[in-house]
Amino acid sequence: MTYSGLDSRIVVDSGSYRAGREKELQLMAVKAAERVRTSRIPFSFDPMTPNERRIVHLALSEDSTVRTESQGGGVDRKVTIFPA
């Protein structure tokens, strides 16, 4: 066995969980953005992993009517959607 000194990361997607979760987060982001557009009141998601936050930011990146921002720190970091 040879060790190259590079860190490796293995991702297991059991039963397509990750793909399903990504779709779920995208849908949640779109629905929350609609709520923010209508109410003009910011919406904060519960704390998320870095990958989940990234999915939400990307899902709304082309929507000029809202903006997203990560707030908090560590395991309490979450995404907030604001009206633009």
Coordinates of N, CA and C in Angstrom, one line a residue:
M1 N 0.8 -1.2 0.0 CA 0.0 0.0 0.0 C 0.9 1.2 0.0
T2 N 0.6 2.2 -0.8 CA 1.3 3.4 -1.0 C 0.5 4.6 -0.4
Y3 N 1.1 5.4 0.3 CA 0.4 6.6 0.9 C 1.1 7.8 0.2
S4 N 0.3 8.6 -0.5 CA 0.8 9.7 -1.3 C 0.8 11.0 -0.5
G5 N 0.3 11.0 0.7 CA 0.3 12.2 1.5 C -0.9 13.1 1.3
L6 N -1.7 12.8 0.3 CA -2.9 13.6 0.0 C -4.1 13.1 0.8
D7 N -4.8 14.1 1.3 CA -6.0 13.7 2.1 C -7.1 13.3 1.1
S8 N -7.8 12.3 1.4 CA -8.9 11.8 0.6 C -10.2 11.9 1.4
R9 N -11.3 12.0 0.6 CA -12.6 12.1 1.2 C -13.5 11.1 0.5
I10 N -14.2 10.3 1.2 CA -15.1 9.3 0.7 C -16.5 9.8 1.0
V11 N -17.3 9.8 0.0 CA -18.7 10.2 0.2 C -19.6 9.0 -0.2
V12 N -20.5 8.6 0.7 CA -21.4 7.5 0.5 C -22.8 8.1 0.3
D13 N -23.4 7.7 -0.7 CA -24.8 8.2 -1.0 C -25.7 7.0 -1.0
S14 N -26.1 6.7 0.2 CA -27.0 5.5 0.4 C -28.4 5.8 -0.1
G15 N -28.9 5.0 -1.0 CA -30.2 5.2 -1.5 C -30.5 6.5 -2.1
S16 N -29.5 7.1 -2.7 CA -29.6 8.5 -3.3 C -30.0 9.5 -2.3
Y17 N -29.7 9.4 -1.1 CA -30.0 10.3 0.0 C -29.6 11.7 -0.4
R18 N -28.3 11.9 -0.8 CA -27.7 13.2 -1.0 C -28.5 13.9 -2.2
A19 N -28.8 13.2 -3.2 CA -29.5 13.8 -4.3 C -30.9 14.2 -3.9
G20 N -31.5 13.4 -3.2 CA -32.9 13.7 -2.7 C -32.9 14.9 -1.7
R21 N -31.9 14.9 -0.9 CA -31.7 16.0 0.1 C -31.5 17.3 -0.7
E22 N -30.7 17.3 -1.7 CA -30.4 18.5 -2.5 C -31.6 19.0 -3.1
K23 N -32.4 18.1 -3.7 CA -33.7 18.6 -4.3 C -34.6 19.2 -3.3
E24 N -34.7 18.5 -2.1 CA -35.5 19.0 -1.0 C -35.1 20.4 -0.6
L25 N -33.8 20.6 -0.4 CA -33.3 21.9 0.0 C -33.5 23.0 -1.1
Q26 N -33.4 22.6 -2.3 CA -33.7 23.6 -3.4 C -35.2 24.0 -3.4
L27 N -36.1 23.1 -3.2 CA -37.5 23.4 -3.1 C -37.8 24.2 -1.8
M28 N -37.2 23.9 -0.7 CA -37.3 24.7 0.5 C -36.9 26.1 0.3
A29 N -35.8 26.3 -0.4 CA -35.2 27.6 -0.7 C -36.1 28.5 -1.5
V30 N -36.7 27.8 -2.6 CA -37.6 28.5 -3.5 C -38.9 29.0 -2.7
K31 N -39.4 28.1 -1.9 CA -40.6 28.4 -1.2 C -40.3 29.5 -0.1
A32 N -39.2 29.4 0.5 CA -38.8 30.5 1.5 C -38.6 31.8 0.8
A33 N -38.0 31.8 -0.4 CA -37.8 33.0 -1.1 C -39.2 33.7 -1.5
E34 N -40.1 32.9 -1.9 CA -41.4 33.4 -2.2 C -42.1 34.0 -1.0
R35 N -41.9 33.4 0.1 CA -42.5 33.9 1.4 C -41.8 35.3 1.7
V36 N -40.5 35.4 1.5 CA -39.8 36.6 1.8 C -40.2 37.7 0.8
R37 N -40.4 37.4 -0.5 CA -40.8 38.3 -1.5 C -42.2 38.9 -1.1
T38 N -43.1 38.0 -0.7 CA -44.5 38.4 -0.4 C -44.6 39.2 0.9
S39 N -43.9 38.8 2.0 CA -44.0 39.4 3.3 C -43.0 40.5 3.5
R40 N -41.9 40.5 2.7 CA -40.8 41.4 2.9 C -40.1 41.2 4.3
I41 N -40.3 40.1 4.9 CA -39.7 39.8 6.2 C -38.6 38.7 6.0
P42 N -37.4 38.9 6.5 CA -36.3 37.9 6.3 C -36.8 36.5 6.9
F43 N -36.2 35.5 6.4 CA -36.5 34.1 6.8 C -35.2 33.4 7.1
S44 N -35.0 32.8 8.3 CA -33.8 32.0 8.6 C -34.1 30.5 8.7
F45 N -33.3 29.8 8.0 CA -33.4 28.3 8.1 C -32.8 27.9 9.4
D46 N -33.1 26.7 9.9 CA -32.4 26.0 11.0 C -31.0 25.9 10.6
P47 N -30.1 25.7 11.6 CA -28.7 25.5 11.3 C -28.5 24.3 10.3
M48 N -27.5 24.5 9.4 CA -27.2 23.5 8.3 C -25.7 23.3 8.2
T49 N -25.4 22.2 7.5 CA -24.0 21.9 7.2 C -23.5 22.8 6.2
P50 N -22.2 22.9 6.0 CA -21.7 23.8 4.9 C -22.2 23.4 3.5
N51 N -22.3 22.1 3.2 CA -22.8 21.7 1.9 C -24.3 22.1 1.8
E52 N -25.1 22.0 2.8 CA -26.5 22.3 2.7 C -26.7 23.8 2.5
R53 N -25.9 24.6 3.2 CA -25.9 26.1 3.0 C -25.6 26.5 1.6
R54 N -24.6 25.8 1.1 CA -24.1 26.1 -0.3 C -25.3 25.8 -1.3
I55 N -26.0 24.7 -1.1 CA -27.1 24.4 -2.0 C -28.1 25.5 -1.9
V56 N -28.5 26.0 -0.8 CA -29.5 27.0 -0.6 C -29.0 28.3 -1.3
H57 N -27.7 28.7 -1.1 CA -27.2 29.9 -1.7 C -27.2 29.7 -3.2
L58 N -26.8 28.6 -3.8 CA -26.8 28.4 -5.2 C -28.2 28.4 -5.8
A59 N -29.2 27.8 -5.1 CA -30.6 27.7 -5.5 C -31.2 29.1 -5.8
L60 N -30.7 30.1 -5.0 CA -31.3 31.4 -5.1 C -30.3 32.4 -5.7
S61 N -29.2 32.0 -6.2 CA -28.2 32.9 -6.7 C -28.7 33.7 -7.9
E62 N -29.6 33.2 -8.7 CA -30.0 33.9 -9.9 C -31.3 34.7 -9.6
D63 N -31.8 34.7 -8.4 CA -33.1 35.4 -8.0 C -32.7 36.8 -7.5
S64 N -33.0 37.8 -8.3 CA -32.6 39.2 -8.0 C -33.5 39.8 -7.0
T65 N -34.6 39.1 -6.6 CA -35.6 39.7 -5.7 C -35.2 39.4 -4.2
V66 N -34.3 38.5 -4.0 CA -33.8 38.1 -2.7 C -32.3 38.0 -2.6
R67 N -31.8 38.1 -1.4 CA -30.3 37.8 -1.2 C -30.2 36.9 -0.1
T68 N -29.1 36.1 -0.1 CA -28.9 35.1 1.0 C -27.6 35.5 1.7
E69 N -27.6 35.1 3.0 CA -26.4 35.4 3.8 C -26.3 34.3 4.9
S70 N -25.1 33.8 5.1 CA -24.9 32.8 6.2 C -24.6 33.6 7.4
Q71 N -25.2 33.2 8.5 CA -25.1 33.9 9.8 C -24.8 32.9 10.9
G72 N -24.1 33.3 12.0 CA -23.8 32.5 13.1 C -22.5 31.8 12.9
G73 N -22.2 30.9 13.8 CA -20.9 30.2 13.8 C -21.0 28.8 14.1
G74 N -20.0 28.0 13.7 CA -19.9 26.6 14.0 C -21.1 25.8 13.6
V75 N -21.6 25.0 14.5 CA -22.8 24.1 14.2 C -24.1 24.9 14.2
D76 N -24.0 26.2 14.6 CA -25.2 27.0 14.6 C -25.3 27.9 13.4
R77 N -24.5 27.7 12.5 CA -24.5 28.6 11.3 C -25.7 28.3 10.4
K78 N -26.4 29.3 10.0 CA -27.6 29.1 9.2 C -27.7 30.1 8.0
V79 N -28.6 29.9 7.1 CA -28.8 30.8 6.0 C -30.0 31.6 6.3
T80 N -29.9 32.9 6.0 CA -31.0 33.8 6.1 C -31.3 34.4 4.7
I81 N -32.5 34.4 4.4 CA -33.0 35.0 3.1 C -33.6 36.4 3.4
F82 N -33.1 37.4 2.7 CA -33.6 38.8 2.8 C -34.2 39.3 1.5
P83 N -35.2 40.2 1.6 CA -35.6 40.8 0.4 C -34.5 41.7 -0.2
A84 N -34.4 41.7 -1.5 CA -33.4 42.5 -2.2 C -33.7 44.0 -2.1

